Amino acid sequence: MPTPQSHVPLWLLVGLQAAVSGVSLVVEIVAGRMLAPYVGMSLYTWTSIIAVVLAGFSVGHWWGGHIAERPARKALVTTGWILIAAAISTAGALLLLRLIGGPVLSAVEHPVWSIVLLTSGVFLLPSLFAGVPAPVLAQIAVMQQNVQSGRSLGAMFAAGAVGAIAGTLLAGFVFIPWLGTTLTLGIVTAIYLAAAALVFWLSRPARPPSGALFASALALALGALSLTRPSACTTESQYFCIRVLDVSGEPDSPVNRLVLDHLSHGTSARDLPRTMFSQFTAMFDTIARGRLEPGPYSAFFIGGGTYSVPRAWADRNTGPITVAEIDPQVTATAVRDFWLEPERMTILDEDARVALRKRPGERYDVIIGDAFGDIAVPPHLITREFFELVRSRLSQDGIFLMNVIDYPERMAALSAIAATLQAVFANVEIWTEESLPTPGEQRVFVLVAANKPTPFSVVTAAAPDPTRFAAMAESFTDRLIARSSPALLTDDYAPIDRLLGGHF
């Protein structure tokens, strides 16, 4: 079968395959950032993204194999059209997600299925179209190199792999942190259109389809429209889509809320540095100070967020404060929008576990873990090994507090974490609001672990309205663990996503 060009350089086909493969992986990585404001980042999110993208590639490769059996010029023209379709579906992905995101989340109650449906609705078609060119280009490369067809085929496969690696690295280290999601998708759209133009050129002397320019203009228009839409993020960091919301309604007395991906991570008032606006920060503040005052005492915080409790304790001069916040942009946001004075504490731009491990000589009177959020929980911060590290960094009478969000009708995650803490600490308490839960409610709990029990069992704290919190009876904790019979969470086995997400 004659090729449209008698001698299409193999390097040109290799470069084209690498470029298409690379930008398709850029879209896969960007998918995680795009979905984060809707469903957060969890094991389920990335599992859905990878599965949907691979499904799209697989169908695209199968379709491309059928197209490759056509005469070369016709196969290239069809591939050019499909690359334009990839450009259009990529350029419109952000607009489509904003269109269907709310309705899907409202209609689908189960969080895992909502993630799967959103991912499929937005990213299946771009992946499918991106999978078509590979077998077509490989067929042309093999047809031109009858003597060295094996080497040509190997070069095409290698180009796809190298392009995928490059696309992944560029997306994670360059495009998203420096350019943002929307501009990254615009660049991918432009590369798809350039690839389509090159494929049409390779099909000559056949003329490019008359509608190709119109379709390309549509893709560019969709990309431009996405660029003009306001970003869902105040700041896009390497870790989060960061949003700051003014919830005060009073310009002279501002109150701001921090949203990381899809979850609220705290609220602070400029003029009320000691006031807590959420239940878990109110419990952190009140329980810890009740056990440690009059002080002074040293504190280590796992996660910064709005820095609500560190800011309040700095205002009270409780003692030295260290905060491990992995995302420098979160800290910069706290300084800019949440009135944090960073000079009043030590801030480490590190993962909390790494920070504690690197400082074996440090001891703290209290360590507070604020890493829990819906179904997005860092599993390495809830394991027995991590709790043993925490205990080794506490003083003799030191205490560890961490928040947990769970459903009262299940409490599978709560019981597993409580049981794991009991394997490390002599005394473990479960605190929560002193009220009956409503059906389907997600309840906020705070676990308190130490060598000795808390000398009080009820506290009243502003959250921001006065709220009574109480420690569950020891018998309740024992019955909860006995009923669930949870496996201890370890670095090797910590299925927190399953425990929180329920069962299929």
Coordinates of C-alpha atoms in Angstrom, one line a residue:
M1 CA 0.0 0.0 0.0
P2 CA 1.6 3.3 -1.1
T3 CA 2.1 6.0 1.5
P4 CA 1.0 9.6 0.9
Q5 CA 4.6 10.7 1.0
S6 CA 7.2 8.4 -0.5
H7 CA 9.7 9.1 2.3
V8 CA 8.1 10.5 5.4
P9 CA 11.0 10.8 7.8
L10 CA 10.6 8.3 10.7
W11 CA 11.7 11.0 13.1
L12 CA 8.7 13.1 12.1
L13 CA 6.3 10.2 12.8
V14 CA 8.1 9.6 16.1
G15 CA 7.9 13.2 17.1
L16 CA 4.2 13.4 16.2
Q17 CA 3.5 10.3 18.3
A18 CA 5.4 11.6 21.2
A19 CA 3.6 14.9 21.1
V20 CA 0.1 13.4 21.0
S21 CA 1.0 10.9 23.8
G22 CA 2.5 13.7 25.9
V23 CA -0.4 16.0 25.8
S24 CA -2.9 13.2 26.4
L25 CA -1.1 12.5 29.7
V26 CA -1.1 16.2 30.5
V27 CA -4.9 16.1 30.3
E28 CA -4.9 13.1 32.6
I29 CA -2.9 14.9 35.3
V30 CA -4.9 18.1 34.8
A31 CA -8.1 16.0 35.3
G32 CA -7.2 15.6 39.0
R33 CA -6.9 19.3 39.5
M34 CA -10.1 20.0 37.7
L35 CA -12.1 17.4 39.7
A36 CA -10.6 18.5 43.0
P37 CA -13.0 21.5 43.6
Y38 CA -15.9 19.1 43.1
V39 CA -15.0 15.8 44.7
G40 CA -11.6 16.4 46.3
M41 CA -8.5 14.3 45.8
S42 CA -8.6 10.7 47.1
L43 CA -7.7 7.2 46.1
Y44 CA -11.1 7.0 44.5
T45 CA -10.5 10.1 42.4
W46 CA -7.2 9.0 41.0
T47 CA -8.5 5.4 40.5
S48 CA -11.5 6.8 38.4
I49 CA -9.2 9.1 36.4
I50 CA -6.7 6.4 35.5
A51 CA -9.4 3.9 34.7
V52 CA -11.4 6.2 32.5
V53 CA -8.4 7.5 30.6
L54 CA -7.1 4.0 30.0
A55 CA -10.6 2.9 28.8
G56 CA -10.6 5.8 26.4
F57 CA -7.1 5.0 25.1
S58 CA -8.1 1.4 24.7
V59 CA -11.2 2.2 22.6
G60 CA -9.2 4.7 20.7
H61 CA -6.4 2.3 19.9
W62 CA -9.0 -0.3 18.7
W63 CA -10.7 2.3 16.5
G64 CA -7.3 3.5 15.2
G65 CA -6.4 0.0 14.2
H66 CA -9.5 -0.2 12.0
I67 CA -8.7 3.2 10.5
A68 CA -5.1 2.1 9.8
E69 CA -6.3 -0.6 7.5
R70 CA -7.6 2.0 5.1
P71 CA -5.5 3.5 2.3
A72 CA -2.9 5.7 4.0
R73 CA -4.2 9.0 2.7
K74 CA -7.7 8.3 3.9
A75 CA -6.4 7.0 7.2
L76 CA -4.5 10.2 7.7
V77 CA -7.4 12.5 6.8
T78 CA -9.6 10.6 9.3
T79 CA -6.9 10.9 11.9
G80 CA -6.6 14.6 11.3
W81 CA -10.4 15.0 12.0
I82 CA -10.1 12.9 15.1
L83 CA -7.2 15.1 16.4
I84 CA -9.5 18.1 15.8
A85 CA -12.1 16.3 17.9
A86 CA -9.5 15.8 20.6
A87 CA -8.9 19.5 20.5
I88 CA -12.5 20.4 20.8
S89 CA -13.3 18.0 23.6
T90 CA -10.2 19.2 25.5
A91 CA -11.0 22.8 25.0
G92 CA -14.5 22.3 26.2
A93 CA -13.7 20.0 29.2
L94 CA -13.6 22.8 31.8
L95 CA -16.9 24.3 30.5
L96 CA -18.5 20.9 30.4
L97 CA -17.4 20.1 34.0
R98 CA -18.9 23.3 35.2
L99 CA -22.1 22.5 33.4
I100 CA -22.6 19.0 34.7
G101 CA -20.7 19.1 38.0
G102 CA -23.5 20.5 40.1
P103 CA -26.3 18.3 38.7
V104 CA -24.3 15.1 38.9
L105 CA -23.3 15.7 42.5
S106 CA -26.9 16.6 43.4
A107 CA -28.4 13.6 41.6
V108 CA -25.8 10.9 42.7
E109 CA -25.6 10.5 46.5
H110 CA -22.8 8.0 46.7
P111 CA -19.5 9.9 46.5
V112 CA -17.6 7.2 44.6
W113 CA -20.2 6.9 41.9
S114 CA -20.4 10.7 41.5
I115 CA -16.6 10.7 41.0
V116 CA -16.8 8.0 38.3
L117 CA -19.7 9.7 36.5
L118 CA -18.0 13.1 36.5
T119 CA -14.7 11.6 35.3
S120 CA -16.4 9.6 32.5
G121 CA -18.5 12.5 31.3
V122 CA -15.7 14.9 30.9
F123 CA -12.5 12.9 30.2
L124 CA -13.6 9.7 28.3
L125 CA -13.9 11.4 24.9
P126 CA -10.6 13.3 25.0
S127 CA -8.8 10.1 25.9
L128 CA -10.6 8.1 23.2
F129 CA -9.7 10.6 20.5
A130 CA -6.1 10.8 21.7
G131 CA -5.7 7.0 21.4
V132 CA -6.6 6.8 17.7
P133 CA -3.4 8.2 16.1
A134 CA -0.9 5.7 17.5
P135 CA -1.8 2.6 15.4
V136 CA -2.3 4.8 12.3
L137 CA 1.1 6.4 12.6
A138 CA 2.7 3.1 13.5
Q139 CA 1.2 1.4 10.5
I140 CA 2.7 4.1 8.2
A141 CA 6.1 3.9 9.9
V142 CA 6.2 0.1 9.3
M143 CA 5.0 0.3 5.7
Q144 CA 7.8 2.7 4.9
Q145 CA 10.5 0.5 6.5
N146 CA 10.0 -2.9 5.1
V147 CA 13.6 -4.0 6.0
Q148 CA 13.6 -2.5 9.4
S149 CA 9.9 -2.6 10.2
G150 CA 10.6 -4.0 13.7
R151 CA 12.8 -1.1 14.6
S152 CA 10.3 1.3 13.3
L153 CA 7.5 -0.2 15.4
G154 CA 9.8 -0.2 18.4
A155 CA 10.6 3.5 17.9
M156 CA 6.9 4.4 17.7
F157 CA 6.1 2.5 20.9
A158 CA 9.1 4.1 22.6
A159 CA 8.0 7.5 21.4
G160 CA 4.6 7.0 23.0
A161 CA 6.2 6.1 26.3
V162 CA 8.7 8.9 26.3
G163 CA 6.0 11.4 25.4
A164 CA 3.8 10.1 28.2
I165 CA 6.6 10.5 30.7
A166 CA 7.4 14.0 29.5
G167 CA 3.7 15.0 29.5
T168 CA 3.4 13.8 33.1
L169 CA 6.5 15.7 34.3
L170 CA 5.6 18.9 32.5
A171 CA 2.0 18.8 33.8
G172 CA 3.0 18.3 37.4
F173 CA 6.1 20.5 37.6
V174 CA 5.5 23.2 35.0
F175 CA 2.1 23.6 33.5
I176 CA -0.2 23.3 36.5
P177 CA 1.9 25.2 39.2
W178 CA 3.1 27.9 36.8
L179 CA 0.3 28.3 34.2
G180 CA -2.8 26.9 35.8
T181 CA -5.4 24.5 34.6
T182 CA -7.2 26.6 32.0
L183 CA -4.1 27.8 30.2
T184 CA -2.6 24.3 30.2
L185 CA -5.7 23.0 28.5
G186 CA -5.4 25.8 26.0
I187 CA -1.8 24.8 25.2
V188 CA -2.9 21.1 24.8
T189 CA -5.7 22.3 22.4
A190 CA -3.2 24.2 20.3
I191 CA -0.9 21.2 20.1
Y192 CA -3.7 18.9 19.0
L193 CA -4.6 21.4 16.3
A194 CA -1.0 21.6 15.2
A195 CA -0.8 17.8 15.1
A196 CA -4.0 17.7 13.0
A197 CA -2.6 20.2 10.5
L198 CA 0.6 18.2 10.2
V199 CA -1.4 15.0 9.6
F200 CA -3.4 16.7 6.9
W201 CA -0.2 17.9 5.3
L202 CA 1.2 14.4 5.3
S203 CA -1.9 13.2 3.4
R204 CA -1.2 15.4 0.4
P205 CA -1.7 15.7 -2.5
A206 CA -5.2 15.2 -1.0
R207 CA -6.7 18.6 0.0
P208 CA -7.5 19.2 3.6
P209 CA -11.2 19.0 4.3
S210 CA -13.1 22.2 3.8
G211 CA -14.6 22.1 7.3
A212 CA -11.3 21.6 9.1
L213 CA -10.6 25.3 9.5
F214 CA -14.1 25.9 10.9
A215 CA -13.7 23.0 13.4
S216 CA -10.3 24.2 14.4
A217 CA -11.8 27.7 15.0
L218 CA -14.4 26.1 17.2
A219 CA -11.8 24.5 19.3
L220 CA -9.9 27.8 19.7
A221 CA -13.1 29.6 20.5
L222 CA -13.9 27.1 23.3
G223 CA -10.4 27.5 24.6
A224 CA -10.7 31.2 24.6
L225 CA -14.1 31.1 26.3
S226 CA -12.6 28.9 29.0
L227 CA -9.8 31.5 29.5
T228 CA -12.3 34.3 29.9
R229 CA -14.3 32.4 32.6
P230 CA -13.3 33.2 36.2
S231 CA -11.1 30.6 37.8
A232 CA -12.6 28.5 40.5
C233 CA -9.4 28.9 42.4
T234 CA -8.0 32.0 44.1
T235 CA -4.6 30.3 43.8
E236 CA -3.5 27.1 42.1
S237 CA -0.6 25.5 44.0
Q238 CA 1.3 22.3 43.5
Y239 CA -1.1 20.7 46.0
F240 CA -4.5 22.4 46.1
C241 CA -7.0 24.6 44.4
I242 CA -7.1 27.3 47.0
R243 CA -10.2 29.5 47.4
V244 CA -10.8 32.3 49.8
L245 CA -14.4 33.4 50.5
D246 CA -15.5 36.5 52.3
V247 CA -18.3 35.3 54.6
S248 CA -18.6 38.4 56.8
G249 CA -20.8 40.7 54.8
E250 CA -19.1 43.5 56.8
P251 CA -16.1 45.2 55.1
D252 CA -15.0 46.8 58.3
S253 CA -14.9 43.5 60.2
P254 CA -13.8 40.8 57.7
V255 CA -14.3 37.1 58.2
N256 CA -12.7 34.8 55.6
R257 CA -13.2 31.1 54.8
L258 CA -10.5 28.9 53.3
V259 CA -11.5 26.2 50.8
L260 CA -8.9 23.6 49.7
D261 CA -10.1 21.7 46.7
H262 CA -13.8 21.0 47.7
L263 CA -13.6 21.3 51.5
S264 CA -13.7 24.1 53.9
H265 CA -10.5 24.1 56.0
G266 CA -11.3 26.9 58.4
T267 CA -12.7 30.3 59.0
S268 CA -11.1 33.2 60.8
A269 CA -12.0 36.8 61.7
R270 CA -9.5 39.6 61.6
D271 CA -10.7 41.2 64.8
L272 CA -11.3 38.0 66.8
P273 CA -8.1 36.0 66.7
R274 CA -9.1 33.8 69.6
T275 CA -12.5 32.8 68.2
M276 CA -12.9 29.4 66.6
F277 CA -15.5 29.0 63.8
S278 CA -15.6 25.3 63.6
Q279 CA -16.2 22.4 66.0
F280 CA -12.9 20.6 65.6
T281 CA -10.8 23.8 66.1
A282 CA -13.0 24.7 69.1
M283 CA -12.3 21.3 70.6
F284 CA -8.6 21.4 69.8
D285 CA -8.3 24.8 71.5
T286 CA -10.4 24.2 74.5
I287 CA -9.4 20.6 75.4
A288 CA -5.7 21.2 74.9
R289 CA -5.6 24.5 76.9
G290 CA -7.7 22.9 79.6
R291 CA -5.2 20.2 80.1
L292 CA -2.0 22.3 79.7
E293 CA -2.7 25.7 81.2
P294 CA -1.4 27.7 82.9
G295 CA 1.5 26.8 80.6
P296 CA 3.7 27.7 78.9
Y297 CA 3.7 24.7 76.6
S298 CA 5.2 23.9 73.3
A299 CA 3.0 22.9 70.4
F300 CA 3.4 21.1 67.0
F301 CA 0.6 21.4 64.4
I302 CA 0.1 18.9 61.6
G303 CA -1.2 21.2 58.9
G304 CA -1.8 24.9 58.8
G305 CA -4.8 25.8 56.8
T306 CA -6.1 29.1 58.2
Y307 CA -3.7 28.7 61.1
S308 CA -6.7 29.4 63.4
V309 CA -5.5 27.6 66.5
P310 CA -1.8 28.6 66.1
R311 CA -2.9 32.2 65.6
A312 CA -5.1 32.1 68.7
W313 CA -2.3 30.6 70.8
A314 CA 0.2 33.0 69.6
D315 CA -2.2 35.8 70.6
R316 CA -2.3 34.2 74.1
N317 CA 1.5 33.7 74.3
T318 CA 1.1 30.1 75.2
G319 CA 4.6 29.1 74.3
P320 CA 6.7 28.1 71.2
I321 CA 4.6 27.0 68.2
T322 CA 5.7 24.9 65.3
V323 CA 3.5 24.3 62.2
A324 CA 4.2 21.8 59.5
E325 CA 2.3 22.9 56.4
I326 CA 3.4 21.2 53.2
D327 CA 2.1 23.8 50.8
P328 CA 3.8 27.1 51.0
Q329 CA 1.0 28.7 49.1
V330 CA -1.4 27.8 51.9
T331 CA 0.9 29.6 54.3
A332 CA 1.1 32.6 52.0
T333 CA -2.7 32.7 51.7
A334 CA -3.0 32.6 55.5
V335 CA -0.6 35.6 55.8
R336 CA -2.4 37.5 53.1
D337 CA -6.1 36.7 53.9
F338 CA -6.2 35.2 57.4
W339 CA -4.0 37.8 59.3
L340 CA -1.3 35.3 60.2
E341 CA 1.9 36.7 61.7
P342 CA 4.5 34.1 60.7
E343 CA 7.3 35.6 62.7
R344 CA 5.4 34.5 65.9
M345 CA 5.9 30.8 65.1
T346 CA 8.1 28.4 63.3
I347 CA 6.6 27.3 60.0
L348 CA 8.0 24.2 58.2
D349 CA 7.2 23.7 54.5
E350 CA 7.3 20.0 54.9
D351 CA 5.1 17.0 55.3
A352 CA 4.4 16.6 59.0
R353 CA 5.7 13.0 59.2
V354 CA 8.9 14.0 57.6
A355 CA 9.3 17.1 59.8
L356 CA 8.8 15.0 63.0
R357 CA 11.2 12.3 61.8
K358 CA 13.9 14.8 61.0
R359 CA 13.9 16.3 64.5
P360 CA 14.5 13.4 66.9
G361 CA 15.7 15.7 69.7
E362 CA 12.5 17.8 69.8
R363 CA 9.8 17.3 72.4
Y364 CA 6.4 18.9 72.4
D365 CA 3.7 19.2 75.1
V366 CA 0.9 18.9 72.5
I367 CA 0.8 17.7 68.9
I368 CA -2.4 18.5 67.0
G369 CA -3.3 16.6 63.8
D370 CA -5.6 18.4 61.4
A371 CA -5.3 16.2 58.3
F372 CA -8.8 14.8 58.0
G373 CA -11.2 15.9 55.3
D374 CA -14.2 13.9 54.1
I375 CA -12.9 11.0 52.0
A376 CA -9.5 12.7 51.3
V377 CA -7.2 11.7 54.1
P378 CA -3.4 11.3 54.0
P379 CA -3.1 7.6 55.0
H380 CA 0.5 7.9 56.2
L381 CA -0.7 10.2 59.0
I382 CA -3.1 7.7 60.6
T383 CA -1.0 4.6 60.9
R384 CA 0.5 2.9 63.9
E385 CA 4.0 3.7 62.8
F386 CA 3.0 7.4 62.6
F387 CA 1.4 7.4 66.0
E388 CA 4.5 5.8 67.5
L389 CA 6.5 8.6 65.9
V390 CA 4.1 11.2 67.5
R391 CA 4.4 9.5 70.9
S392 CA 8.2 9.6 70.7
R393 CA 8.1 13.4 70.1
L394 CA 5.8 14.1 73.0
S395 CA 6.9 15.1 76.5
Q396 CA 6.1 12.8 79.4
D397 CA 2.6 14.3 80.0
G398 CA 2.1 15.4 76.4
I399 CA -1.1 14.9 74.5
F400 CA -2.0 14.2 70.9
L401 CA -5.3 15.4 69.4
M402 CA -6.6 14.7 65.9
N403 CA -9.9 15.3 64.2
V404 CA -11.9 12.6 62.4
I405 CA -15.1 13.0 60.3
D406 CA -17.3 10.0 60.1
Y407 CA -20.9 8.9 59.8
P408 CA -22.4 7.9 63.2
E409 CA -24.4 5.0 61.7
R410 CA -21.1 3.4 60.6
M411 CA -18.1 4.9 62.4
A412 CA -15.8 2.4 60.7
A413 CA -13.0 4.9 60.2
L414 CA -13.4 6.3 63.7
S415 CA -13.2 2.8 65.3
A416 CA -10.1 1.8 63.2
I417 CA -8.2 5.0 64.1
A418 CA -9.2 4.7 67.8
A419 CA -8.1 1.1 68.0
T420 CA -4.8 2.0 66.3
L421 CA -4.2 4.8 68.8
Q422 CA -5.0 2.4 71.7
A423 CA -2.2 0.2 70.5
V424 CA 0.2 3.1 71.0
F425 CA -1.2 5.3 73.8
A426 CA -2.3 4.3 77.3
N427 CA -5.5 6.4 77.2
V428 CA -7.6 7.3 74.2
E429 CA -10.8 9.5 74.3
I430 CA -13.4 10.3 71.7
W431 CA -14.9 13.8 71.9
T432 CA -17.8 15.2 70.0
E433 CA -20.7 17.7 70.3
E434 CA -23.1 16.8 73.1
S435 CA -26.1 16.3 70.9
L436 CA -27.9 13.4 69.1
P437 CA -26.8 13.0 65.5
T438 CA -29.3 13.3 62.7
P439 CA -29.7 10.5 60.1
G440 CA -27.1 10.7 57.4
E441 CA -25.1 13.4 59.2
Q442 CA -21.3 13.6 59.0
R443 CA -20.2 14.1 62.6
V444 CA -16.9 15.7 63.7
F445 CA -15.0 13.9 66.3
V446 CA -11.7 14.7 68.1
L447 CA -9.5 11.9 69.4
V448 CA -7.4 12.7 72.5
A449 CA -4.5 10.3 73.2
A450 CA -2.1 10.6 76.1
N451 CA -0.7 8.6 79.1
K452 CA -3.3 10.0 81.4
P453 CA -7.1 10.7 81.0
T454 CA -8.4 14.3 80.7
P455 CA -9.5 15.5 84.1
F456 CA -12.8 16.8 82.7
S457 CA -15.4 15.2 80.5
V458 CA -17.4 18.2 79.3
V459 CA -16.4 21.6 77.9
T460 CA -18.3 24.6 76.5
A461 CA -16.6 26.5 73.7
A462 CA -17.5 29.1 71.1
A463 CA -17.7 27.5 67.6
P464 CA -18.5 30.4 67.1
D465 CA -21.8 30.0 69.1
P466 CA -21.4 28.4 72.6
T467 CA -21.4 24.7 72.1
R468 CA -21.1 21.8 74.6
F469 CA -18.6 19.1 73.8
A470 CA -18.3 15.8 75.7
A471 CA -16.0 12.8 75.9
M472 CA -17.6 9.5 75.1
A473 CA -17.7 7.0 78.0
E474 CA -14.8 4.6 78.0
S475 CA -17.4 1.8 77.7
F476 CA -18.7 3.3 74.5
T477 CA -15.3 3.4 72.9
D478 CA -14.7 -0.2 73.9
R479 CA -18.0 -1.3 72.5
L480 CA -17.4 0.6 69.3
I481 CA -14.1 -1.1 68.7
A482 CA -15.4 -4.5 69.8
R483 CA -18.4 -4.2 67.4
S484 CA -16.3 -3.2 64.4
S485 CA -13.3 -5.5 65.1
P486 CA -11.1 -3.2 63.0
A487 CA -7.7 -4.1 61.7
L488 CA -4.9 -1.9 63.0
L489 CA -3.9 0.8 60.4
T490 CA -0.3 0.4 59.4
D491 CA 2.0 1.7 56.7
D492 CA 1.3 -1.5 54.8
Y493 CA -2.5 -1.5 55.2
A494 CA -4.5 1.7 55.8
P495 CA -7.7 1.4 53.7
I496 CA -9.1 4.7 55.0
D497 CA -10.8 5.5 51.7
R498 CA -12.9 2.3 51.9
L499 CA -13.6 2.9 55.6
L500 CA -14.9 6.4 54.8
G501 CA -16.5 5.8 51.4
G502 CA -18.6 2.8 52.4
H503 CA -19.0 -0.4 50.3
F504 CA -20.3 -0.9 46.8

